[in-house]
mmCIF file of C-alpha atoms and ligand atoms in Angstrom:
data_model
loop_
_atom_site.group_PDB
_atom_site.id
_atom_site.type_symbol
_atom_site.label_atom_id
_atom_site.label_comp_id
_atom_site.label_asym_id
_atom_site.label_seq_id
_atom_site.Cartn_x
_atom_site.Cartn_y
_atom_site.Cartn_z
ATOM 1 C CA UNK A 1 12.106 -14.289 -11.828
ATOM 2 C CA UNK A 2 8.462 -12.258 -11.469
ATOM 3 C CA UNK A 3 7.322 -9.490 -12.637
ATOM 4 C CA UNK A 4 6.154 -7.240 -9.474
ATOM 5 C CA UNK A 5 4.067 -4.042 -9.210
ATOM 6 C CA UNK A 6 2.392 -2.249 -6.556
ATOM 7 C CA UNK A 7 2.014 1.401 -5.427
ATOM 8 C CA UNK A 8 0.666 3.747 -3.280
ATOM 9 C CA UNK A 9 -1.136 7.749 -2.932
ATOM 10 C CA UNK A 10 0.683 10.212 -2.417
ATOM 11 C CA UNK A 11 -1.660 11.532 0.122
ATOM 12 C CA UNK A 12 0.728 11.511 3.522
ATOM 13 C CA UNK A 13 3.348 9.767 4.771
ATOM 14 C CA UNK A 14 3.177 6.376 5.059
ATOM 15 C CA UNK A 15 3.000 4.267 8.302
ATOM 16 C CA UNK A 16 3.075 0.959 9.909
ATOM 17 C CA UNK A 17 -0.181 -0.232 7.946
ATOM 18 C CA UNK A 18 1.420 0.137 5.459
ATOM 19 C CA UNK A 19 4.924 -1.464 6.132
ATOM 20 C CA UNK A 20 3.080 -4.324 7.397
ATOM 21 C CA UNK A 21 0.795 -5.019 4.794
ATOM 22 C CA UNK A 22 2.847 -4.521 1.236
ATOM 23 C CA UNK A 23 6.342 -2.723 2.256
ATOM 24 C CA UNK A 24 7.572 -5.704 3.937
ATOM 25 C CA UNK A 25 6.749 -7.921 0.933
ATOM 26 C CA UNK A 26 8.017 -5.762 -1.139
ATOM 27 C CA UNK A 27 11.547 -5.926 0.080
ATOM 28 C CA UNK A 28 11.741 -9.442 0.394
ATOM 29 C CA UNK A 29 10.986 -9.243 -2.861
ATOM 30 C CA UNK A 30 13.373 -6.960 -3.929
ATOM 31 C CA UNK A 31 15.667 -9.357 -1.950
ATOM 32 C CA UNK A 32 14.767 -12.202 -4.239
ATOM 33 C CA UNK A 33 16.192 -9.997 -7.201
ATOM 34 C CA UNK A 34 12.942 -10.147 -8.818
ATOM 35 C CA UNK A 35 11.900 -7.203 -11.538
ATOM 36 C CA UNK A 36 9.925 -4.485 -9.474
ATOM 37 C CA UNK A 37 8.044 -1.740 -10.662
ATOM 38 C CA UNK A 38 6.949 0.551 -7.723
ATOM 39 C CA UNK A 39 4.436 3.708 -8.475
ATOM 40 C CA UNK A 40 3.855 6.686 -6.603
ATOM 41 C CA UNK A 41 -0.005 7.028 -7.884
ATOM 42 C CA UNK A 42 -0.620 10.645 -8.239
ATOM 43 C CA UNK A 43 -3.449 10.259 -10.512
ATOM 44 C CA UNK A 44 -5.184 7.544 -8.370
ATOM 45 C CA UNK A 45 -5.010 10.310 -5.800
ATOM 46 C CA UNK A 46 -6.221 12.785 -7.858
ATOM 47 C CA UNK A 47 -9.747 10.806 -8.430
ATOM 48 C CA UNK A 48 -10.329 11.739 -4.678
ATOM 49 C CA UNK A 49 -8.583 15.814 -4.725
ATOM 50 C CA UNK A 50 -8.959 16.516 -7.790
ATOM 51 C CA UNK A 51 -9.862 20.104 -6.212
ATOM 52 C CA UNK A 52 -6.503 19.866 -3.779
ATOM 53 C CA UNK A 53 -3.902 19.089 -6.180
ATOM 54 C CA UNK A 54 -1.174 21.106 -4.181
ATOM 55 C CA UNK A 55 -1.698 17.836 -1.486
ATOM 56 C CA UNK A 56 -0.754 15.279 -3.724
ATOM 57 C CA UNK A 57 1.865 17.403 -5.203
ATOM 58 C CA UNK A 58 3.769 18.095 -1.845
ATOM 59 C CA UNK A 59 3.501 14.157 -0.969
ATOM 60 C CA UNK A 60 5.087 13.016 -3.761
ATOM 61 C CA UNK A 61 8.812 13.580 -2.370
ATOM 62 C CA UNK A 62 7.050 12.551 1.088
ATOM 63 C CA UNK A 63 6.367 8.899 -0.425
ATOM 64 C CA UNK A 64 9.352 8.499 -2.535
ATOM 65 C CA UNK A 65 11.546 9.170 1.124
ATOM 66 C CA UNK A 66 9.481 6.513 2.619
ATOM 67 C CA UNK A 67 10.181 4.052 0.247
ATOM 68 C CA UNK A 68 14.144 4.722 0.367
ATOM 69 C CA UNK A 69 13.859 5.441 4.364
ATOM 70 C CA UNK A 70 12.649 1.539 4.475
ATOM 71 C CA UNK A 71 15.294 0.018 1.959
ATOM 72 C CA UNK A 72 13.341 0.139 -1.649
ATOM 73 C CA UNK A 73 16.685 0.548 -3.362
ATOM 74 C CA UNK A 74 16.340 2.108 -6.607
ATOM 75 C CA UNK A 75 19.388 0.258 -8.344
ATOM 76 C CA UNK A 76 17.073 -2.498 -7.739
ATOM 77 C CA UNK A 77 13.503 -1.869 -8.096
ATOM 78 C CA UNK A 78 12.048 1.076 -10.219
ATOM 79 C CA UNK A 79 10.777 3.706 -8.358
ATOM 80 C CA UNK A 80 8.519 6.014 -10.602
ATOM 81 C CA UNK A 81 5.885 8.329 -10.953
ATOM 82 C CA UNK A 82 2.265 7.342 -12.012
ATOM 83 C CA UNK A 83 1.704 10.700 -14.178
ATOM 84 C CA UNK A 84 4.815 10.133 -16.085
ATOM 85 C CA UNK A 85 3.678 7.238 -18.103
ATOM 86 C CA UNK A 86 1.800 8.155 -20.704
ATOM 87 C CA UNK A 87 0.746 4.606 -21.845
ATOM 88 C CA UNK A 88 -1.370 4.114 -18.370
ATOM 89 C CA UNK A 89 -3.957 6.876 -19.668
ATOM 90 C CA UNK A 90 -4.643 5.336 -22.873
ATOM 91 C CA UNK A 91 -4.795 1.932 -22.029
ATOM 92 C CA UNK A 92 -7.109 2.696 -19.139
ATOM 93 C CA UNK A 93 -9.516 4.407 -22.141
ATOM 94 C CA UNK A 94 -9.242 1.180 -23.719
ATOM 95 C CA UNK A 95 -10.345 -0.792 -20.778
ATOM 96 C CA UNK A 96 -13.173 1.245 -20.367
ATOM 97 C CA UNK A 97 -14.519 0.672 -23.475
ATOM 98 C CA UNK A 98 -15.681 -3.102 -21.913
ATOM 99 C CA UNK A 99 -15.484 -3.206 -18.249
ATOM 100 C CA UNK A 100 -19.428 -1.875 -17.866
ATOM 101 C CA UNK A 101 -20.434 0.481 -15.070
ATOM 102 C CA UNK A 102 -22.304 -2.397 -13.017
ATOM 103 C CA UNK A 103 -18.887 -4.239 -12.546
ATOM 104 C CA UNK A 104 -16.860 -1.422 -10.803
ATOM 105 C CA UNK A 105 -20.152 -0.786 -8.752
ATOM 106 C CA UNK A 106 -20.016 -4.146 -7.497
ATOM 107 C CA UNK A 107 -15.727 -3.806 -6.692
ATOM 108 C CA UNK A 108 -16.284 -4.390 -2.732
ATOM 109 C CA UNK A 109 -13.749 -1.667 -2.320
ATOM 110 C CA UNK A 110 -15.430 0.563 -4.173
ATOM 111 C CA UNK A 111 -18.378 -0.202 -3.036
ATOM 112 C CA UNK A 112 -17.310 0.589 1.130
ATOM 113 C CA UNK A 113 -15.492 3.634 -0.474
ATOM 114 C CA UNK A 114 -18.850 5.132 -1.745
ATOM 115 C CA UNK A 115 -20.518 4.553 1.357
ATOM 116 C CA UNK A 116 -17.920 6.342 3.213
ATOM 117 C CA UNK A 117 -17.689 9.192 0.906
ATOM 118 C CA UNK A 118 -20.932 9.989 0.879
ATOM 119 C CA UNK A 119 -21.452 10.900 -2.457
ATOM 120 C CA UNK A 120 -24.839 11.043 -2.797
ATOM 121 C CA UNK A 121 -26.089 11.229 -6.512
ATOM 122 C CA UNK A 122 -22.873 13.109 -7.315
ATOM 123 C CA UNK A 123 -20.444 10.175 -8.590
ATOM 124 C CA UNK A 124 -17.679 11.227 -10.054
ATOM 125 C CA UNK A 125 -16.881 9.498 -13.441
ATOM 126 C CA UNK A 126 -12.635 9.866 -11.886
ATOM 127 C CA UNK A 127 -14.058 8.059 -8.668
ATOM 128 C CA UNK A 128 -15.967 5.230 -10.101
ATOM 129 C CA UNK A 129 -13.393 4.249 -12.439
ATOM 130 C CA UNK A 130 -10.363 4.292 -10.888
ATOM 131 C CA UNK A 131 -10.121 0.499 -10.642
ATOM 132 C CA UNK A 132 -10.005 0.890 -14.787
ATOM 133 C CA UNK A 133 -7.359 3.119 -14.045
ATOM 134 C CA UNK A 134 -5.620 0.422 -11.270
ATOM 135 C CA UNK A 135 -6.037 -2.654 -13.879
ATOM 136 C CA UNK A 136 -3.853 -0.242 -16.431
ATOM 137 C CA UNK A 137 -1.165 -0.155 -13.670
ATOM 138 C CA UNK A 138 -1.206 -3.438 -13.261
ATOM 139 C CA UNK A 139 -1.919 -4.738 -16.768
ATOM 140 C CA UNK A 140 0.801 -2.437 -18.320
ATOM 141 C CA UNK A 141 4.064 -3.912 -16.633
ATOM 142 C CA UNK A 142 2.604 -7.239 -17.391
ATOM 143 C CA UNK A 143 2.858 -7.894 -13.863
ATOM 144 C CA UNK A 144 2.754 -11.489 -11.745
ATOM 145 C CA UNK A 145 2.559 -10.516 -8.611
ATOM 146 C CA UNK A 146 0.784 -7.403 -6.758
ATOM 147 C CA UNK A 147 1.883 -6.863 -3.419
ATOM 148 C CA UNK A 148 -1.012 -5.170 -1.489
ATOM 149 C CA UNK A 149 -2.970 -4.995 1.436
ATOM 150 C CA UNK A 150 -6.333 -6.392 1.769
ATOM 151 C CA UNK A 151 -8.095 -3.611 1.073
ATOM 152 C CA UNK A 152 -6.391 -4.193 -2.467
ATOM 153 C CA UNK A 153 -7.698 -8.084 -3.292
ATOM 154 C CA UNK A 154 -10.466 -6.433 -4.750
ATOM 155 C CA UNK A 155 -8.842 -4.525 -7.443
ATOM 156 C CA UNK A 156 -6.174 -7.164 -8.568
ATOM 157 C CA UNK A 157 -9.232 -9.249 -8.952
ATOM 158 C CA UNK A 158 -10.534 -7.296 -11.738
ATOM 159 C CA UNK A 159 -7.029 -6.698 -13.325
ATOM 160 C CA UNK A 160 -7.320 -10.014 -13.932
ATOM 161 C CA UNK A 161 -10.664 -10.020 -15.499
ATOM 162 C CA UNK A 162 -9.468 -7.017 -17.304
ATOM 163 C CA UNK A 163 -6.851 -8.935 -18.606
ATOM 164 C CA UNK A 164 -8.696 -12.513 -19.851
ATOM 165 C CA UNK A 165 -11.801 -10.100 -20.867
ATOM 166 C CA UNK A 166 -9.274 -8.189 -23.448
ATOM 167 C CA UNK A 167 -7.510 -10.978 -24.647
ATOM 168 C CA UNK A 168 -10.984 -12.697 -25.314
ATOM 169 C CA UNK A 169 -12.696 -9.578 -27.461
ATOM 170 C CA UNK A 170 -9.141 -9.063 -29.348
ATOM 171 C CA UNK A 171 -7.838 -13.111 -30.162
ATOM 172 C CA UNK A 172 -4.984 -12.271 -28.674
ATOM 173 C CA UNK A 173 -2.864 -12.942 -25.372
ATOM 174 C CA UNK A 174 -1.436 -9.393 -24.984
ATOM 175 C CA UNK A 175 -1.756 -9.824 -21.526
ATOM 176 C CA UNK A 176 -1.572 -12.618 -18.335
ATOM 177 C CA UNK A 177 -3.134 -12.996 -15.393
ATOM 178 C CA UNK A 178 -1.244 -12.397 -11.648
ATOM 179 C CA UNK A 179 -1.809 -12.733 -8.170
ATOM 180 C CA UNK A 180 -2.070 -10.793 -5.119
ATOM 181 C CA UNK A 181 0.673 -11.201 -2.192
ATOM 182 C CA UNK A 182 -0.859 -10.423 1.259
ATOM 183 C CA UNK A 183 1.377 -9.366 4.264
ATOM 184 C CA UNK A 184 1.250 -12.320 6.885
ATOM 185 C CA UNK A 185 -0.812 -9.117 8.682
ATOM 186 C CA UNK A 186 -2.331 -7.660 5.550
ATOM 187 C CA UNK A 187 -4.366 -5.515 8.235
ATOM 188 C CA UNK A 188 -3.099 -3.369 10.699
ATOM 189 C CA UNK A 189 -5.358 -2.411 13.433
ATOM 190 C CA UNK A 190 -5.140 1.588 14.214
ATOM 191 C CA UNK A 191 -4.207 2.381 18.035
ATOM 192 C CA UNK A 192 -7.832 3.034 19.014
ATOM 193 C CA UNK A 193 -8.727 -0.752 17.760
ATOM 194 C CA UNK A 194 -12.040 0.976 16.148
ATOM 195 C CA UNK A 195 -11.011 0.591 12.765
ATOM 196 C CA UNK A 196 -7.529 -0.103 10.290
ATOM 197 C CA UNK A 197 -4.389 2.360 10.876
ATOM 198 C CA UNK A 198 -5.332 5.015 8.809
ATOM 199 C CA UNK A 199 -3.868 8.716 8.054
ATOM 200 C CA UNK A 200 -7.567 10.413 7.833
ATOM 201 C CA UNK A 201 -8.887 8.400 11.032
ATOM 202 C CA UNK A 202 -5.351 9.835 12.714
ATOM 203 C CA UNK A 203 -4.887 6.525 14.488
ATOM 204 C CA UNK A 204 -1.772 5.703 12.828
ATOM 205 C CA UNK A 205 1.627 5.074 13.675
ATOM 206 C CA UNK A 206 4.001 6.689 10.935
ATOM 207 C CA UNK A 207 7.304 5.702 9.305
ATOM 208 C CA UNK A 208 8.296 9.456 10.425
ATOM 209 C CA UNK A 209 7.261 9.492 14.025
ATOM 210 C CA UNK A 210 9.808 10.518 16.506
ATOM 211 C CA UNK A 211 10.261 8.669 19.618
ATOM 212 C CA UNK A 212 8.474 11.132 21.757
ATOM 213 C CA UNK A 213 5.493 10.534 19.347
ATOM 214 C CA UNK A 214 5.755 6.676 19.436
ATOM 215 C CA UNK A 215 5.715 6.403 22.489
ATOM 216 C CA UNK A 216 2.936 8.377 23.356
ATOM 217 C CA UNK A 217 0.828 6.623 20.555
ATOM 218 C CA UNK A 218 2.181 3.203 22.334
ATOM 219 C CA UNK A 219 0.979 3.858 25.451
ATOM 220 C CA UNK A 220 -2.078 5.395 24.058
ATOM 221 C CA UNK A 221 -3.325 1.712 22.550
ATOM 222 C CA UNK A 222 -6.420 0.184 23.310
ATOM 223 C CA UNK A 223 -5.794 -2.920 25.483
ATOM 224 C CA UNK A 224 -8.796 -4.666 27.202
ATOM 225 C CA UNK A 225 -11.023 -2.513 29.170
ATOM 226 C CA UNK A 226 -11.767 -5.519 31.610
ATOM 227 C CA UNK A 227 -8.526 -5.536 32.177
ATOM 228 C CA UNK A 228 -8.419 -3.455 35.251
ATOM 229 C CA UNK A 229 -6.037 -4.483 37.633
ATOM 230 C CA UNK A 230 -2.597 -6.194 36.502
ATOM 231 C CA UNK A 231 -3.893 -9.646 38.472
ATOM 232 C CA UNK A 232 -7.232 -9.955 36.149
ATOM 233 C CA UNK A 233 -7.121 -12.199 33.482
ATOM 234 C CA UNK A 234 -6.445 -10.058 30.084
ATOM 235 C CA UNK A 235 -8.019 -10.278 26.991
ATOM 236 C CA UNK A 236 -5.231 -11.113 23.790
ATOM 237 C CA UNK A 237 -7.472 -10.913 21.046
ATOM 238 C CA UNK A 238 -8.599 -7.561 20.492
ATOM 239 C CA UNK A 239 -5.634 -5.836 22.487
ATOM 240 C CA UNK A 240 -4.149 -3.386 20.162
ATOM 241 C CA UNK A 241 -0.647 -3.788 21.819
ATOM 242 C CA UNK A 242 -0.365 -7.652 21.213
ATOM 243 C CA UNK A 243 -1.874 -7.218 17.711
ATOM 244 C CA UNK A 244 1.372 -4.851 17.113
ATOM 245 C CA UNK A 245 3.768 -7.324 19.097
ATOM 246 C CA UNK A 246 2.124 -9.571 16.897
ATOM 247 C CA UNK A 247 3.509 -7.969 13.459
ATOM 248 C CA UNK A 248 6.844 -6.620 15.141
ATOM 249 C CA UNK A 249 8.075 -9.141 17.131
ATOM 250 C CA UNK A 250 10.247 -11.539 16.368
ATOM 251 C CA UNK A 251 10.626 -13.578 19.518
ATOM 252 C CA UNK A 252 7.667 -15.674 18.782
ATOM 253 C CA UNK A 253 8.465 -17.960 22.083
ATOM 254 C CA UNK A 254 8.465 -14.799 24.434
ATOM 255 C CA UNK A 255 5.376 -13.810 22.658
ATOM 256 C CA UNK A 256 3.402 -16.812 23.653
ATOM 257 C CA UNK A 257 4.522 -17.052 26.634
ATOM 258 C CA UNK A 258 3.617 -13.409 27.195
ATOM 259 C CA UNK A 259 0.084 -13.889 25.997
ATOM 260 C CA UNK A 260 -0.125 -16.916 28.258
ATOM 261 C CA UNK A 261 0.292 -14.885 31.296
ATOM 262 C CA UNK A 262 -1.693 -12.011 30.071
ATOM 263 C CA UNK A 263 -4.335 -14.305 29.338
ATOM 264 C CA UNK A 264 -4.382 -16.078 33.350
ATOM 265 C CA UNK A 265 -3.833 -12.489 34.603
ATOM 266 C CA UNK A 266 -0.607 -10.892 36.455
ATOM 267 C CA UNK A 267 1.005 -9.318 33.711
ATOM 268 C CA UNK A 268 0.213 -5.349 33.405
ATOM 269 C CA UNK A 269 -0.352 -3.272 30.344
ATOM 270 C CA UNK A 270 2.652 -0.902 30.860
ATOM 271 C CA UNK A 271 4.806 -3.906 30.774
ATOM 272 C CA UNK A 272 3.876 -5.185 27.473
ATOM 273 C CA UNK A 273 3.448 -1.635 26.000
ATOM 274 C CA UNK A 274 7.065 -1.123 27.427
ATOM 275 C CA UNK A 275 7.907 -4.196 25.682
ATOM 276 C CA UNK A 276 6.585 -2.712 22.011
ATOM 277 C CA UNK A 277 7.986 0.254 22.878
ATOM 278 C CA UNK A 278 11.264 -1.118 22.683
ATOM 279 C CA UNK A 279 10.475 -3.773 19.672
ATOM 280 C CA UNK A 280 9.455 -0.520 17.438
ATOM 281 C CA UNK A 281 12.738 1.618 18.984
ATOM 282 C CA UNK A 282 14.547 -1.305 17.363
ATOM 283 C CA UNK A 283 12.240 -1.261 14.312
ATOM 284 C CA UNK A 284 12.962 2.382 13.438
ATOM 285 C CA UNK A 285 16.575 2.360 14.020
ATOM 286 C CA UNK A 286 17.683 1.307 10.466
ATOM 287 C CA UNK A 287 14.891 3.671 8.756
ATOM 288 C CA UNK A 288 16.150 6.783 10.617
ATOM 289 C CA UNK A 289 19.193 5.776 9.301
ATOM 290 C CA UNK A 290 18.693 5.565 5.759
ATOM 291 C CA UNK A 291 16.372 8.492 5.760
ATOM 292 C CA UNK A 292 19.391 10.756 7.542
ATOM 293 C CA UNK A 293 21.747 9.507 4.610
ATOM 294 C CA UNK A 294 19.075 11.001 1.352
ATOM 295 C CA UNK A 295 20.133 13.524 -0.654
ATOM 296 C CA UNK A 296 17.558 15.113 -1.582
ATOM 297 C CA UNK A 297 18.826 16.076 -4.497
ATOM 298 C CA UNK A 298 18.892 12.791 -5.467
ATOM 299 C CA UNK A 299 15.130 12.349 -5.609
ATOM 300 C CA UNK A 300 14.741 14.056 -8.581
ATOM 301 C CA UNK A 301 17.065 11.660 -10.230
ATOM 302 C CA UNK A 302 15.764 8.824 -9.022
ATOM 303 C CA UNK A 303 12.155 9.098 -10.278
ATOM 304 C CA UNK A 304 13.496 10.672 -13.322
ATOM 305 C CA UNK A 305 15.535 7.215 -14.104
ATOM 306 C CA UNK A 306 12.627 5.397 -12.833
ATOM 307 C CA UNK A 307 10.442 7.133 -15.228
ATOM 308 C CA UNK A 308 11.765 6.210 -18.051
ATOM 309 C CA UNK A 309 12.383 2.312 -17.109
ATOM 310 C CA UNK A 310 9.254 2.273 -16.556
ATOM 311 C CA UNK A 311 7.621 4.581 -19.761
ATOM 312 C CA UNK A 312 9.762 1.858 -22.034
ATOM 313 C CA UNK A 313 8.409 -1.136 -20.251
ATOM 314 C CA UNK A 314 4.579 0.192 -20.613
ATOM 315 C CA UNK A 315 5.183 1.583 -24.181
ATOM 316 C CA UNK A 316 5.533 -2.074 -25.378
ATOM 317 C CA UNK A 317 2.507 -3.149 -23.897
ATOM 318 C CA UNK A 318 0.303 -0.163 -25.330
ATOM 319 C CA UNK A 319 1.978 -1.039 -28.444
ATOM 320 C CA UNK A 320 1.033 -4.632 -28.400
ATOM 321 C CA UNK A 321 -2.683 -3.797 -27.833
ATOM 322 C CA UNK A 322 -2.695 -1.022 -30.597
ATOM 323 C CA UNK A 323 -1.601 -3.654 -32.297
ATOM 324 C CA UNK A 324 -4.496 -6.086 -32.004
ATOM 325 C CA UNK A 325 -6.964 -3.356 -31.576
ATOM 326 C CA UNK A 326 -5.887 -1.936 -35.339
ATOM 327 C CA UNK A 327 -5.046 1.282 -33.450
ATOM 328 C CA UNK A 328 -2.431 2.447 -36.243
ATOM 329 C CA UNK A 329 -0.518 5.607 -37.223
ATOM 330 C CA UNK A 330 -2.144 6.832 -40.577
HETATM 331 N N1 LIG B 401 -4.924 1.745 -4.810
HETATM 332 C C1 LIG B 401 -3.629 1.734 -4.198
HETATM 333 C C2 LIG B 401 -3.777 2.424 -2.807
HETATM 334 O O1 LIG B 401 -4.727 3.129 -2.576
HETATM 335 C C3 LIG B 401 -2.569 2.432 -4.994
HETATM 336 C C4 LIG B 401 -2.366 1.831 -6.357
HETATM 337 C C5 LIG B 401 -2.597 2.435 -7.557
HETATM 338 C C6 LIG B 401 -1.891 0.517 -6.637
HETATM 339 N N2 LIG B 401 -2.310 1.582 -8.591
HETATM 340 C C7 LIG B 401 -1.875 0.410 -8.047
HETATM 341 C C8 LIG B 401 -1.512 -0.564 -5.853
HETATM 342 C C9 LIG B 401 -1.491 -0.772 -8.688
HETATM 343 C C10 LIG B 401 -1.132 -1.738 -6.485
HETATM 344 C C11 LIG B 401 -1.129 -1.861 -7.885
HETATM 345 O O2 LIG B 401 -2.898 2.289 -1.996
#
């Protein structure tokens, strides 16, 4: 059995971008009976509103839903809070000690995250950091397995560094390495096909879309603009719709077959976005019906219990490196 840890900000609902790439492996996971750790990162989203705290605040019950809407079942997998574990701040102090300032600069995601953030000479020490703050996450659950979306490679990356650099200054083997676990599509393409599903580009597909909603985002999707009358031959690759049939449905067969005839022309765009329609109807049946049955008075409880599975777990790794560090009560 692995260890497993991921997380996400509590910055909106989540959406199918986010099913696709790490839900879904998450549950299979979960499936597997495997030890999973799963953190609502408050802080993380803090390093980007610091200045709009009441955001992350009012998300926090919005993520936690999510996860329980799609089947993270906290009797199996802890479900927990990112601010309530003390041990994450000091270890990421630690950490920053030796991970230099040219290292998190060079993080591609950092790097494409300062270029949209336009930051200008104004850098905040929260911002640059964070993926200190990430390899703590990680480092402290002594995770083997991190499953994220691509965007995410990046940071598990430097965990590990994090990881063999500590071990290396200290003597010691406080902590292992792990890997990343892609979705089989670790990218979701947002309805527009400009860029990746997204909450701020509002080209996303959520987990709490009604029908109404879905379908207008659905029929909405980019297709191929040469694709003009049903009879002309129809672009596959860049079509939004079969990039979503792609990730949804499950009758591979029918799929190919349906690309086939796109591809020699004859088969319209209202047909196959009827078609995904319909797959993501079926999709969201299950999550309605989970998310109808919590009580929300059980939230509290449940990230109250997951708190503290998860405060003892990281307490024994902060321990181990005060430990080696001569970090000691006096
Ligand atoms: N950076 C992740 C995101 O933006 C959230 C996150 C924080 C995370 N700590 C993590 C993911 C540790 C995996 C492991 O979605």
């Amino acid at each position: 059995m692995s260890i497993i840890l991921s997380g996400d900000r509590p910055t909106g609902h989540l959406h199918l971008g986010h099913y696709v790439g790490s839900l879904r492996k998450r549950l299979e996971l979960q499936e597997q009976g495997h030890e999973i750790y799963i953190m609502i990162a408050n802080i993380q989203a803090l390093t980007d509103y610091y200045d709009n705290p009441s955001k992350i605040h009012d998300n926090i019950y919005n993520v936690l839903e999510d996860y329980l809407a799609v089947g993270l079942d906290p009797n199996n997998s802890t479900l927990f809070l990112q601010s309530s574990v003390q041990a994450l701040f000091e270890m990421t102090v630690y950490f920053m000690n030796f991970v230099t300032l040219s290292r998190v600069q060079r993080n591609p995601t950092v790097k494409t995250e300062l270029k949209q953030k336009s930051f200008k000479n104004n850098i905040t020490c929260g911002f640059l950091c964070y993926p200190i703050s990430q390899a703590a996450d990680i480092l402290a659950f002594q995770t083997d397995i991190v499953p994220v979306g691509k965007d995410q490679e990046p940071m598990i990356e430097q965990a590990n560094e994090v990881a063999d650099q500590f071990n290396s200054i200290y003597g010691c083997s406080v902590f292992r390495n792990c890997q990343v676990l892609l979705g089989e599509t670790s990218k979701l393409v947002g309805i527009d096909g400009k860029a990746k599903a997204s909450k701020s580009l509002n080209n996303a597909i959520f987990l709490t879309d009604s029908n109404e909603v879905i379908k207008e985002k659905v029929y909405s999707m980019y297709t191929d603009p040469n694709h003009i009358r049903v009879q002309d031959p129809g672009n596959v690759e860049n079509n939004v719709v079969f990039q979503y049939l792609d990730a949804f449905y499950e009758d591979f067969e029918h799929l190919a077959d349906l690309k086939e005839h796109y591809r020699k022309g004859g088969l319209g765009d209202v047909a196959i976005k009827a078609l995904l329609y319909d797959v993501l109807l079926k999709f969201f049946e299950p999550i309605r019906e989970r998310r109808g049955k919590i009580n929300e008075k059980d939230l509290k409880e449940i990230l109250h219990k997951g708190n503290d599975a998860a405060n003892a777990k990281a307490f024994q790794t902060m321990k181990a490196m005060r430990e080696v560090m001569c970090v000691k009560d006096y």
